[in-house]
XYZ file of C-alpha atoms in Angstrom:
771
model
C -34.638 -7.389 8.376
C -36.282 -3.454 7.872
C -34.321 -0.407 8.290
C -35.439 2.735 7.037
C -33.012 5.626 5.796
C -33.837 9.254 5.458
C -33.426 11.100 2.645
C -31.151 13.972 1.971
C -29.818 13.498 5.876
C -26.389 11.849 6.942
C -27.178 7.952 8.288
C -24.631 6.549 11.020
C -23.979 3.536 10.840
C -22.213 1.373 14.467
C -22.212 -1.314 15.976
C -19.710 -4.257 16.955
C -16.803 -5.581 14.107
C -18.542 -7.987 12.604
C -22.454 -6.802 13.497
C -23.374 -6.315 9.925
C -22.656 -2.773 9.667
C -20.986 -3.021 6.334
C -23.415 -5.862 4.869
C -26.363 -3.885 4.906
C -24.043 -0.547 3.621
C -21.948 -2.246 0.855
C -23.515 -5.296 0.371
C -26.979 -4.686 0.253
C -27.432 -1.178 0.014
C -24.266 0.532 -2.815
C -24.777 -2.867 -4.179
C -28.010 -2.117 -5.062
C -27.775 1.467 -6.194
C -25.446 0.373 -7.979
C -27.214 -1.971 -10.235
C -30.462 -0.200 -10.602
C -27.912 2.837 -12.218
C -26.315 0.688 -14.393
C -29.315 -0.530 -15.662
C -30.397 2.850 -16.314
C -27.842 3.023 -19.179
C -27.490 2.100 -22.808
C -24.866 -0.771 -23.543
C -23.435 1.491 -26.562
C -19.785 0.469 -27.464
C -17.052 2.649 -27.778
C -14.864 3.071 -30.340
C -11.216 1.950 -31.029
C -9.116 4.722 -30.971
C -6.848 4.918 -34.024
C -2.874 4.728 -33.809
C -1.286 7.317 -36.758
C 1.514 6.787 -38.075
C 4.444 9.771 -38.754
C 4.465 10.860 -42.168
C 7.610 11.134 -44.061
C 8.142 14.135 -46.259
C 8.252 14.390 -50.364
C 9.697 17.109 -51.891
C 7.189 18.769 -54.440
C 10.137 20.328 -57.000
C 9.331 23.361 -59.052
C 10.024 27.441 -59.096
C 7.252 29.978 -58.187
C 8.231 33.521 -57.934
C 6.061 35.246 -55.967
C 3.767 37.780 -57.342
C 0.421 38.189 -56.850
C -1.183 36.524 -59.780
C 0.824 33.391 -58.841
C -0.893 32.492 -55.389
C -3.064 30.506 -56.926
C -0.363 28.069 -58.042
C 1.633 28.439 -54.824
C -1.489 27.116 -52.808
C -2.446 24.347 -55.474
C 1.227 23.414 -55.136
C 0.831 23.765 -51.505
C -1.809 21.591 -51.840
C -0.240 19.058 -53.255
C 2.723 18.921 -51.652
C 0.697 18.468 -47.992
C -1.631 15.932 -49.680
C 2.238 13.861 -51.019
C 3.957 14.344 -48.304
C 0.992 13.428 -45.685
C 0.297 16.830 -44.274
C 4.073 18.268 -43.741
C 6.204 20.168 -46.750
C 9.469 21.609 -46.998
C 9.691 24.788 -48.909
C 12.826 26.619 -49.624
C 12.787 30.433 -50.720
C 15.275 32.041 -52.142
C 16.555 35.501 -50.193
C 19.300 37.381 -51.645
C 20.902 34.610 -53.342
C 20.538 32.420 -50.699
C 18.144 29.103 -50.102
C 16.156 29.087 -46.416
C 14.185 26.267 -45.558
C 10.399 26.279 -44.357
C 9.345 23.541 -43.398
C 5.816 23.371 -43.103
C 2.870 21.049 -41.528
C -0.947 21.195 -41.014
C -0.099 19.611 -37.263
C 1.959 20.239 -34.859
C 5.408 20.729 -35.756
C 8.165 21.907 -34.694
C 9.747 24.266 -37.460
C 13.802 23.973 -36.025
C 13.490 19.565 -36.927
C 10.340 19.091 -37.970
C 9.286 17.087 -35.390
C 4.928 17.283 -35.086
C 3.078 16.416 -32.188
C -0.565 15.366 -31.594
C -3.274 17.898 -31.349
C -2.952 19.198 -27.746
C -6.144 17.354 -25.631
C -6.189 16.601 -21.832
C -5.515 13.226 -21.977
C -1.871 14.047 -23.411
C -1.001 15.991 -19.940
C -2.608 13.056 -18.151
C 0.312 10.341 -16.611
C -2.486 7.811 -16.109
C -2.594 7.900 -19.986
C -0.097 6.236 -22.442
C -0.173 9.453 -24.305
C 1.127 11.264 -21.367
C 2.718 8.928 -19.355
C 6.651 8.765 -19.296
C 7.079 5.947 -21.206
C 10.390 4.720 -19.548
C 8.208 4.438 -16.074
C 4.856 4.579 -17.026
C 3.555 7.506 -15.330
C 4.287 6.302 -11.810
C 7.905 8.487 -11.704
C 9.332 5.596 -9.918
C 11.503 2.403 -10.695
C 12.590 -0.779 -9.979
C 16.476 0.160 -9.358
C 19.743 -2.046 -8.200
C 20.961 -0.438 -4.496
C 24.301 -0.622 -3.135
C 22.706 -0.749 0.334
C 21.471 -4.104 -0.859
C 23.618 -5.328 -2.991
C 26.879 -5.348 -0.900
C 26.010 -8.063 1.946
C 29.308 -7.225 3.476
C 31.372 -3.700 2.804
C 34.235 -5.243 5.064
C 34.761 -7.918 2.423
C 36.531 -7.357 -0.983
C 35.714 -7.936 -4.608
C 37.428 -10.709 -5.019
C 35.826 -12.677 -1.582
C 33.063 -11.994 -3.291
C 31.326 -8.534 -1.543
C 28.985 -8.234 -4.423
C 25.536 -10.373 -3.903
C 23.813 -10.482 -7.143
C 26.721 -12.474 -8.257
C 26.047 -15.340 -6.129
C 23.339 -15.777 -8.650
C 25.510 -16.023 -12.151
C 26.091 -18.670 -13.951
C 30.299 -19.985 -13.654
C 30.706 -18.671 -16.727
C 29.329 -14.597 -16.127
C 31.858 -14.976 -13.228
C 34.779 -15.672 -15.739
C 33.916 -12.503 -17.702
C 33.210 -10.203 -15.226
C 36.197 -11.297 -13.645
C 37.557 -10.977 -16.353
C 36.029 -7.572 -17.058
C 36.679 -6.496 -12.784
C 40.773 -6.907 -13.413
C 40.528 -5.247 -16.389
C 39.423 -1.658 -14.858
C 41.479 -2.294 -12.020
C 44.287 -2.505 -13.636
C 43.674 0.931 -16.327
C 41.870 2.188 -13.431
C 43.890 1.758 -10.946
C 42.613 -0.307 -7.706
C 43.774 -3.370 -5.619
C 40.488 -5.956 -6.261
C 41.945 -7.436 -2.948
C 40.539 -3.654 -0.770
C 37.519 -3.700 1.399
C 34.635 -2.430 -0.321
C 33.925 0.412 1.996
C 37.642 1.148 1.668
C 38.084 2.314 -1.410
C 37.333 5.457 -2.777
C 33.618 6.552 -3.749
C 34.811 7.283 -7.487
C 35.974 3.917 -7.246
C 32.375 2.194 -6.080
C 30.271 4.702 -8.006
C 32.553 3.096 -11.406
C 32.366 -0.198 -10.582
C 28.471 -0.033 -9.669
C 27.295 2.552 -12.477
C 30.298 2.978 -15.092
C 31.617 6.063 -16.391
C 29.848 6.556 -19.973
C 32.554 9.473 -20.540
C 35.663 6.969 -20.361
C 36.941 4.950 -22.875
C 38.236 0.978 -21.068
C 39.831 -2.267 -22.977
C 37.417 -4.591 -21.533
C 37.080 -8.444 -23.160
C 34.101 -8.649 -24.525
C 30.986 -10.448 -24.551
C 32.097 -13.581 -26.473
C 35.657 -13.820 -27.788
C 39.170 -12.998 -25.590
C 40.433 -10.418 -26.746
C 40.327 -6.801 -25.449
C 38.331 -4.560 -27.496
C 37.459 0.150 -26.376
C 34.485 0.265 -25.076
C 32.696 2.256 -22.119
C 31.189 0.399 -19.349
C 28.032 0.915 -18.058
C 28.497 -0.749 -14.256
C 27.682 -3.801 -13.087
C 23.964 -2.577 -12.537
C 23.705 -2.337 -16.026
C 24.146 -5.312 -16.364
C 22.351 -6.829 -13.798
C 19.308 -4.690 -15.355
C 19.706 -6.038 -18.729
C 19.970 -9.391 -16.582
C 16.627 -9.329 -14.739
C 15.045 -7.841 -18.591
C 16.177 -10.330 -20.490
C 15.914 -13.398 -19.050
C 13.429 -16.165 -19.543
C 13.850 -17.691 -15.666
C 11.233 -16.931 -13.328
C 13.638 -17.766 -11.014
C 17.066 -15.787 -11.592
C 14.160 -12.765 -12.133
C 12.895 -13.241 -7.971
C 16.191 -13.705 -7.154
C 17.461 -9.913 -8.573
C 14.481 -8.013 -7.586
C 15.165 -8.737 -3.513
C 18.355 -6.659 -4.683
C 15.684 -4.048 -6.241
C 13.640 -0.917 -4.424
C 11.614 1.690 -5.919
C 13.672 5.019 -6.774
C 13.063 7.918 -8.786
C 12.619 7.283 -12.476
C 15.658 8.372 -14.983
C 13.301 9.920 -17.382
C 11.074 11.772 -16.264
C 12.741 12.695 -13.029
C 9.968 11.620 -10.770
C 7.120 14.612 -12.858
C 5.615 11.053 -14.353
C 4.842 12.992 -18.127
C 6.698 12.220 -21.558
C 8.921 14.301 -22.800
C 6.663 15.982 -25.166
C 3.567 16.606 -22.485
C 5.976 18.330 -20.305
C 7.950 20.668 -23.501
C 4.303 22.521 -22.986
C 4.507 25.197 -20.497
C 2.344 27.858 -19.300
C 4.429 30.692 -17.576
C 7.715 28.851 -17.547
C 6.115 26.164 -16.056
C 5.303 22.732 -16.309
C 2.291 21.174 -16.028
C 4.319 18.760 -13.599
C 6.039 21.868 -11.900
C 2.311 23.512 -11.774
C 0.596 20.859 -10.449
C 3.225 20.470 -7.515
C 2.778 24.150 -6.446
C -1.108 24.442 -7.737
C -2.156 27.628 -4.476
C -5.097 28.511 -5.996
C -7.840 27.428 -8.833
C -9.934 24.035 -7.695
C -10.984 25.513 -5.004
C -13.631 23.762 -3.422
C -11.987 20.675 -3.668
C -8.778 22.084 -2.312
C -10.541 23.639 0.341
C -12.422 19.824 1.218
C -8.894 18.480 1.395
C -7.931 21.055 4.206
C -11.145 21.040 6.356
C -10.664 16.903 6.170
C -6.746 17.235 7.760
C -5.238 16.670 4.276
C -3.501 20.378 4.295
C -0.250 18.076 4.907
C -0.204 16.374 1.186
C 1.456 17.617 -2.234
C -1.221 17.181 -5.415
C 1.682 15.292 -6.889
C 1.609 12.651 -4.644
C 1.301 8.695 -5.302
C -2.568 7.779 -4.331
C -0.941 4.712 -3.652
C 1.244 5.973 -1.221
C -2.196 7.103 0.766
C -3.774 5.001 3.794
C -7.267 4.260 3.350
C -8.565 6.995 4.977
C -6.637 9.240 3.124
C -7.718 8.337 -0.541
C -11.052 7.824 0.504
C -11.454 11.972 1.738
C -9.799 12.350 -1.887
C -12.854 10.920 -4.403
C -15.010 12.524 -1.338
C -13.327 16.483 -1.655
C -13.727 14.938 -6.063
C -18.006 14.498 -5.329
C -18.154 17.828 -3.306
C -16.218 19.640 -6.531
C -19.025 18.153 -8.835
C -21.910 19.825 -6.991
C -24.187 16.699 -7.729
C -27.314 16.491 -6.375
C -30.092 13.609 -5.316
C -26.667 11.552 -5.000
C -26.714 9.094 -2.103
C -23.264 8.520 -0.738
C -21.778 5.309 1.495
C -18.753 6.037 3.120
C -15.891 3.113 5.204
C -14.797 4.991 8.275
C -13.640 8.737 6.690
C -11.902 9.508 9.962
C -9.784 6.298 9.640
C -6.401 8.080 10.298
C -7.500 11.659 11.563
C -6.276 13.473 14.143
C -9.241 14.528 16.676
C -8.426 18.180 15.788
C -9.268 17.428 12.327
C -12.615 15.574 12.798
C -15.074 18.676 13.050
C -13.937 19.750 9.921
C -14.200 16.586 7.880
C -17.471 16.563 9.626
C -18.703 20.205 8.386
C -17.701 18.979 4.534
C -19.868 15.825 5.147
C -22.614 18.325 5.805
C -21.943 20.394 3.138
C -22.349 17.852 0.671
C -25.708 17.005 2.936
C -26.989 19.930 2.362
C -26.795 20.142 -1.258
C -29.410 18.011 -1.048
C -27.284 14.677 -0.925
C -28.173 11.113 1.146
C -25.107 10.408 2.874
C -24.281 7.141 4.507
C -21.350 6.435 7.320
C -20.857 3.528 8.735
C -18.660 4.556 11.515
C -17.288 4.413 15.500
C -16.820 7.558 15.982
C -17.936 10.135 18.529
C -17.969 12.977 17.051
C -18.885 11.676 13.747
C -22.195 9.859 15.761
C -23.145 12.499 17.806
C -22.872 14.842 13.753
C -25.705 12.303 12.543
C -29.351 13.102 11.839
C -29.974 9.524 11.876
C -28.294 6.553 13.723
C -27.904 2.941 13.437
C -26.230 0.352 15.757
C -26.003 -2.965 14.355
C -25.586 -5.889 16.960
C -25.720 -7.212 19.285
C -22.702 -9.357 18.437
C -20.603 -10.608 15.933
C -21.553 -13.551 13.133
C -23.938 -15.149 13.851
C -25.205 -12.749 17.114
C -25.044 -9.881 15.388
C -27.361 -8.888 11.981
C -30.106 -7.637 14.116
C -30.582 -3.987 14.406
C -29.606 -2.667 18.491
C -31.451 1.359 17.747
C -32.359 3.411 15.289
C -33.230 6.905 16.029
C -31.405 10.318 17.171
C -28.422 9.810 18.566
C -29.433 12.146 22.129
C -32.449 9.403 21.849
C -28.982 6.690 21.827
C -27.534 8.493 25.131
C -30.467 6.872 27.549
C -31.044 3.563 24.688
C -30.644 0.775 28.026
C -29.526 -2.049 25.737
C -27.253 -0.080 23.401
C -23.449 -0.524 23.453
C -23.101 2.732 22.097
C -25.188 4.965 24.144
C -23.953 3.210 27.287
C -20.137 4.910 25.405
C -21.813 7.822 24.469
C -23.708 8.848 27.339
C -20.250 7.931 30.051
C -22.013 4.570 31.767
C -18.964 2.761 30.137
C -15.159 3.222 29.608
C -12.261 2.150 28.911
C -9.770 4.036 31.336
C -9.449 1.358 33.783
C -9.240 -2.037 30.934
C -4.718 -2.041 32.012
C -2.837 -0.243 34.190
C -0.038 1.446 33.889
C 3.229 0.727 34.274
C 6.623 2.422 35.340
C 9.141 3.297 32.620
C 12.743 1.823 33.081
C 15.721 3.013 31.757
C 16.826 0.368 29.205
C 15.386 2.921 25.323
C 14.835 2.232 22.375
C 16.642 5.633 20.754
C 16.032 6.195 17.609
C 19.157 9.594 16.545
C 19.453 11.932 13.397
C 15.626 11.192 12.166
C 16.078 12.846 8.448
C 13.494 11.047 6.393
C 10.599 12.731 4.691
C 9.631 16.139 6.857
C 11.309 14.451 10.425
C 13.125 17.227 11.488
C 16.858 15.851 12.675
C 14.999 14.458 15.749
C 15.782 11.882 18.516
C 13.513 9.643 20.240
C 13.446 7.603 22.953
C 11.134 4.034 24.071
C 11.258 2.486 26.840
C 11.845 -1.091 26.860
C 9.168 -3.218 28.297
C 6.244 -0.598 28.284
C 3.158 -0.054 26.439
C 4.389 4.061 23.660
C 1.868 5.910 22.097
C 3.486 7.892 18.938
C 0.678 10.191 18.025
C -0.160 13.518 16.094
C -1.813 15.364 14.037
C -2.263 13.319 10.282
C 1.553 14.011 8.441
C 2.966 14.623 11.319
C 5.912 12.342 10.751
C 4.345 9.393 13.526
C 4.714 6.404 10.329
C 7.949 7.797 9.051
C 9.420 7.403 12.748
C 7.663 4.091 13.669
C 7.348 2.616 10.082
C 9.852 3.798 7.750
C 12.796 4.068 10.215
C 11.957 1.980 13.167
C 10.176 -1.150 11.997
C 12.308 -1.123 8.796
C 15.391 -1.302 11.179
C 14.169 -3.711 13.758
C 12.928 -6.279 10.417
C 16.090 -5.467 8.715
C 18.477 -5.702 11.595
C 16.256 -8.991 13.508
C 14.400 -10.543 11.149
C 16.817 -10.210 8.356
C 14.501 -8.684 5.697
C 15.650 -7.098 2.598
C 14.446 -3.126 3.055
C 15.936 0.288 3.336
C 15.493 1.978 6.155
C 14.535 5.703 6.453
C 17.428 8.362 7.026
C 18.493 8.368 10.335
C 21.584 8.308 12.325
C 21.755 5.480 13.966
C 19.032 3.268 16.235
C 20.021 2.355 19.821
C 18.973 -0.410 22.095
C 17.737 -3.360 19.117
C 20.501 -5.315 20.354
C 18.972 -5.647 23.436
C 15.294 -7.510 21.396
C 15.323 -11.232 20.489
C 13.088 -10.487 17.653
C 10.249 -7.937 15.546
C 7.383 -8.300 14.549
C 4.815 -5.376 12.544
C 1.663 -5.816 13.005
C -0.591 -3.661 10.413
C -3.599 -4.383 8.918
C -2.192 -5.679 6.148
C -4.097 -8.769 4.570
C -2.738 -12.186 5.964
C -3.147 -13.946 2.777
C -4.382 -13.053 -0.825
C -6.595 -16.355 -1.935
C -8.353 -18.342 -1.005
C -6.244 -20.689 0.325
C -4.505 -19.128 3.237
C -7.291 -18.523 5.805
C -7.014 -18.384 10.188
C -7.148 -21.758 10.677
C -3.227 -22.058 8.432
C -1.954 -19.011 9.709
C -2.692 -19.320 13.442
C -1.049 -23.162 13.554
C -4.872 -24.371 13.775
C -5.113 -26.436 10.428
C -2.216 -28.588 11.493
C -3.038 -29.166 14.881
C -6.152 -30.685 13.123
C -4.445 -32.560 10.267
C -2.571 -34.381 13.215
C -5.379 -34.726 14.991
C -7.417 -36.459 12.005
C -4.568 -38.707 11.349
C -4.626 -40.410 14.398
C -8.690 -41.120 14.061
C -8.915 -44.848 13.946
C -9.831 -45.043 10.485
C -6.966 -43.119 9.179
C -4.540 -45.198 10.616
C -6.269 -48.184 8.774
C -5.716 -46.472 5.610
C -2.150 -45.100 6.578
C -2.709 -41.558 6.022
C -0.811 -39.192 7.452
C -1.342 -35.608 7.889
C -0.962 -34.530 4.537
C -3.627 -35.783 3.507
C -5.564 -33.578 5.238
C -4.179 -30.391 3.614
C -5.957 -29.269 0.823
C -2.617 -28.036 -1.181
C -1.104 -32.158 -1.034
C -1.834 -33.648 -3.748
C -3.800 -37.804 -2.190
C -6.164 -35.715 0.096
C -7.107 -32.823 -1.720
C -10.004 -32.539 -4.351
C -8.184 -32.975 -7.949
C -10.742 -31.260 -9.936
C -10.054 -27.962 -8.229
C -6.945 -28.846 -6.870
C -8.353 -28.275 -3.482
C -9.390 -24.700 -3.683
C -13.532 -25.827 -3.902
C -14.223 -23.413 -6.399
C -13.762 -23.428 -10.733
C -13.196 -21.064 -12.929
C -15.610 -21.037 -16.089
C -14.460 -18.930 -18.391
C -17.216 -16.150 -19.709
C -15.101 -15.050 -22.754
C -15.561 -11.204 -23.022
C -16.756 -11.258 -19.397
C -14.866 -11.693 -16.309
C -14.215 -14.963 -14.669
C -16.345 -16.114 -12.892
C -16.137 -18.826 -10.061
C -18.767 -21.671 -8.787
C -18.410 -24.461 -6.816
C -16.410 -27.495 -7.892
C -18.820 -30.322 -9.147
C -16.665 -32.507 -7.906
C -16.370 -31.601 -3.948
C -19.321 -29.336 -4.177
C -17.146 -26.493 -2.664
C -15.394 -28.820 0.423
C -11.992 -29.190 -1.241
C -11.667 -32.732 -0.363
C -11.947 -35.809 -1.629
C -14.097 -38.153 -1.354
C -12.072 -40.668 0.899
C -10.604 -37.834 2.743
C -14.046 -36.824 4.362
C -15.279 -40.474 5.131
C -12.656 -40.005 8.268
C -14.343 -38.170 10.766
C -13.822 -36.430 14.210
C -17.147 -36.750 17.191
C -19.108 -37.231 13.279
C -17.325 -33.747 11.871
C -15.004 -34.366 8.450
C -12.010 -32.220 8.412
C -14.035 -30.176 5.748
C -17.211 -29.480 7.787
C -14.365 -28.521 10.370
C -12.936 -25.291 8.617
C -16.852 -24.477 8.245
C -17.094 -24.067 12.346
C -16.740 -20.696 13.556
C -13.711 -20.080 16.639
C -17.030 -20.092 19.245
C -18.032 -23.809 17.864
C -14.561 -25.408 17.102
C -13.845 -23.940 21.235
C -16.473 -26.020 22.334
C -15.449 -28.886 19.951
C -12.405 -29.526 20.485
C -12.115 -28.507 24.285
C -10.936 -31.417 25.230
C -7.567 -30.950 22.468
C -5.168 -28.756 25.200
C -2.859 -27.013 22.184
C -6.162 -26.474 19.508
C -8.171 -25.260 22.635
C -5.658 -22.757 23.751
C -5.145 -20.800 19.830
C -9.685 -20.861 19.778
C -9.412 -19.595 23.172
C -6.854 -17.099 22.296
C -8.657 -15.944 19.033
C -11.757 -15.937 21.283
C -10.001 -13.359 23.839
C -9.443 -10.892 20.742
C -13.209 -10.341 19.850
C -12.352 -12.994 16.370
C -15.161 -15.757 17.557
C -17.160 -15.392 15.497
C -14.883 -16.196 12.446
C -14.929 -19.194 9.730
C -11.419 -21.439 10.401
C -12.157 -21.519 6.702
C -12.539 -18.265 6.004
C -10.773 -16.977 3.403
C -8.056 -14.155 4.098
C -8.953 -11.720 1.339
C -12.392 -11.341 2.778
C -11.812 -10.149 6.402
C -10.822 -6.599 6.739
C -7.890 -5.350 8.102
C -8.938 -5.206 12.018
C -9.599 -8.475 11.727
C -6.987 -9.403 9.346
C -4.481 -7.169 12.686
C -6.085 -9.346 15.525
C -5.242 -12.501 13.814
C -1.563 -11.210 14.476
C -1.980 -10.222 18.257
C -3.884 -13.740 18.432
C -1.210 -15.621 17.011
C 1.647 -13.675 18.427
C -0.437 -14.411 21.873
C -0.111 -17.719 21.632
C 4.046 -17.757 21.761
C 4.892 -19.289 24.898
C 7.422 -16.623 25.072
C 7.598 -12.938 24.782
C 10.223 -11.205 26.910
C 12.568 -9.335 25.031
C 9.983 -8.973 21.879
C 9.371 -5.565 20.033
C 5.909 -5.136 18.538
C 4.510 -2.155 16.130
C 1.645 -1.881 15.932
C -0.209 1.052 13.201
C -3.565 2.341 14.435
C -4.623 -1.375 15.819
C -8.340 0.549 16.234
C -9.070 1.486 13.206
C -13.101 -0.080 12.508
C -13.617 -1.525 16.487
C -16.455 -0.809 18.046
C -16.060 0.336 22.027
C -16.427 -3.031 23.184
C -13.760 -4.185 20.252
C -10.897 -1.673 22.009
C -11.433 -2.622 25.528
C -10.386 -6.274 24.187
C -7.532 -4.782 22.041
C -6.058 -3.166 25.105
C -6.458 -6.192 27.164
C -4.767 -8.181 24.725
C -1.686 -5.011 24.436
C -1.602 -5.151 29.158
C -1.146 -8.989 28.796
C 2.018 -8.566 25.730
C 3.530 -5.769 27.542
C 3.260 -7.986 30.959
C 4.916 -10.579 29.956
C 8.010 -8.462 28.736
C 7.122 -7.681 25.278
C 8.004 -3.625 24.094
C 4.964 -2.068 22.060
C 4.939 0.823 19.764
C 1.334 1.845 18.876
C 0.743 4.449 16.410
C -2.745 5.809 17.090
C -5.253 8.588 17.810
C -8.327 6.813 19.996
C -8.362 8.908 22.923
C -8.241 5.588 25.137
C -6.018 4.180 23.532
C -3.268 7.251 23.895
C -4.766 7.615 28.345
C -3.652 3.858 28.481
C 0.085 4.172 27.141
C 3.095 4.224 29.628
C 4.732 6.892 27.501
C 3.641 9.052 25.045
C 5.379 10.891 22.296
C 3.529 13.808 19.941
C 4.980 14.760 16.615
C 3.607 17.968 14.978
C 3.052 20.584 15.509
C 0.989 20.467 12.446
C 1.720 17.678 9.395
C 4.051 18.620 6.447
C 6.718 20.490 5.557
C 5.937 22.116 9.055
C 5.436 18.855 10.912
C 7.975 16.592 11.812
C 9.394 17.241 15.418
C 8.935 16.141 18.412
C 6.351 18.198 20.494
C 6.370 16.066 23.443
C 7.024 13.094 25.053
C 6.514 11.887 28.763
C 3.261 10.385 30.399
C -0.440 10.576 29.856
C -1.461 12.906 32.436
C 1.763 15.461 30.816
C -0.132 15.448 27.625
C -3.112 16.918 28.570
C -1.421 19.667 30.496
C 0.312 21.151 27.111
C -1.791 23.948 26.604
C -0.504 23.958 23.033
C -0.795 19.981 21.971
C -3.615 19.783 19.523
C -3.862 15.434 20.931
C -3.369 17.384 24.972
C -6.408 19.176 23.589
C -8.718 16.170 21.866
C -7.543 14.409 25.719
C -9.356 17.025 27.390
C -12.217 17.231 25.428
C -12.859 13.075 25.323
């Protein structure tokens, strides 16, 4: 296959999921660009930074009467003092019979306390560098802290009854000492250890959990029985000490479940060291200037605004950004550099972007192109495709059925191309409007009251039970806060017993009607090669059962466990079932190669001798879903699961494909397929976060059909989405806005999609009318 991409032009690569778009753009074009660039660099080693110890101060004894003829002697004395005192000296000057101290330093130093500071450099003001980062949180601005809501298992219980959950992790000796400490606190405060936790005064609860640094108590020491006068630091301080000092990983993991991220107590979320925060410009430190910077960096800030990121604050943690947001921030950096002759490869920059912001993003990419750069974009968005100078479509299918160029030319030429699926949707010859039929909304709802987390303006939102609801709105309007941080977190906590803290709200009604909850997001199904589609969907368990019933397996006494690469006996012990081994490359990173014993097959020779239709269990894991459907068509349970995977458009993936190689969209469809395989969907709640990410129109058609099946089976679905066809297919639409950031967070519309179309002030309504 050969493809020619024009220089200094915007090229969009599109096609169905798995057709080879990313392989062409990243594995080939981007990888080759990186290789050639690195070869052009010289292999110079970087010097090690030398640590500079803070010097002590010595004194040079002597007395000089100031006069013009003494300047040379004074200079000599100071030079000697600085040398002996390691660049610091103390000068005593007599004035009016009194001695006045002057602390002198060749470094930056405080004249009052003598504290010295290194020369100020940009890195000393960066929370990403050790010299500028807060020493308590490492520059993150947040620390794990024990939380009352996670540590109190039942507020109706008293301290005597075990209201504090982390105590369950303590040893018997520790419990005896803590009980003695609580009795002493109760006598001296006083309070009753039999009073339910919720009935204790707030000040008492604060004392028990966080202590009182200003008050002295008579408490039992760590060793011994006599009481000693000391400060009570609180139970959380003891838990944190145990968490930091324990050598047992089991105890550490048990204590971890009672903690969540909170603002760092050292820097109060500003992420910088005390010395960095002490530097001020116009009365403000670097953190304060970063929070409210309004001028400067005009080109980059303009791009961030044009890319639909005007709602972000400059001190926002990168880890909290979505994939699309992070990519547009990096693109802003490149635009500000003003480089020429660079090839940029972008992976769906429109992810998470409201349709009303697309044109501004496209303009910024055109500006980058017009500087003299080549832009290659992997994208499915209609506006981005039509804005391309050159269009490449991969296909026709996915996996083994893909990898071919279906179309190459201008977007206008694609409209009339007979075999292009992209052209069919762009021209209107194909659409998604009739995939599922609308379902009327009933009287039962899940109602969130008084939502105030982040930028939400004390809103009340209703989600009809048994329907498909789409939550939409511009970027930063509060969609994820409402649907994920509040609703999803509360459902996970109440229904699944998850250890999460929901966003602020006044209560949620209707969750008691739900029998189960599932969050279907694009997080990986696993982070190691041991997790794969077969293990995630339960197909692996069914295959193991099948192989254990084969004649040779029965003769040898092999059970299902024999055919697991996670269990001793059947797996290859050289690689412990991994299929690969790591080579120590000394100062380079580890390199993985196929296991020399099993040649990457993960099982030992005896296990591989058991075959079904000529296939070992390792061979079966190398089958695609579509191929496995043919092999196992006579096995009803296996065939049903494989058929479901094909229906969601995953017929091309291999059963044993490592989970960490699957895209976010593939992981999400795997989760949906796993849910579809259930017998009963009534009363189940699903929350989906932008499920169309990474999907072409044909893939979205399969997704819509899948959502319709779940809804018609009695499930309640809540989907965060920007895609016009998904919004128009919903039974109920909820729009947040009117803009992003602080001015957003209001519920601007809820109702049927056709009513949203008539809303003249709605940005989503305008986008739907133009779709």
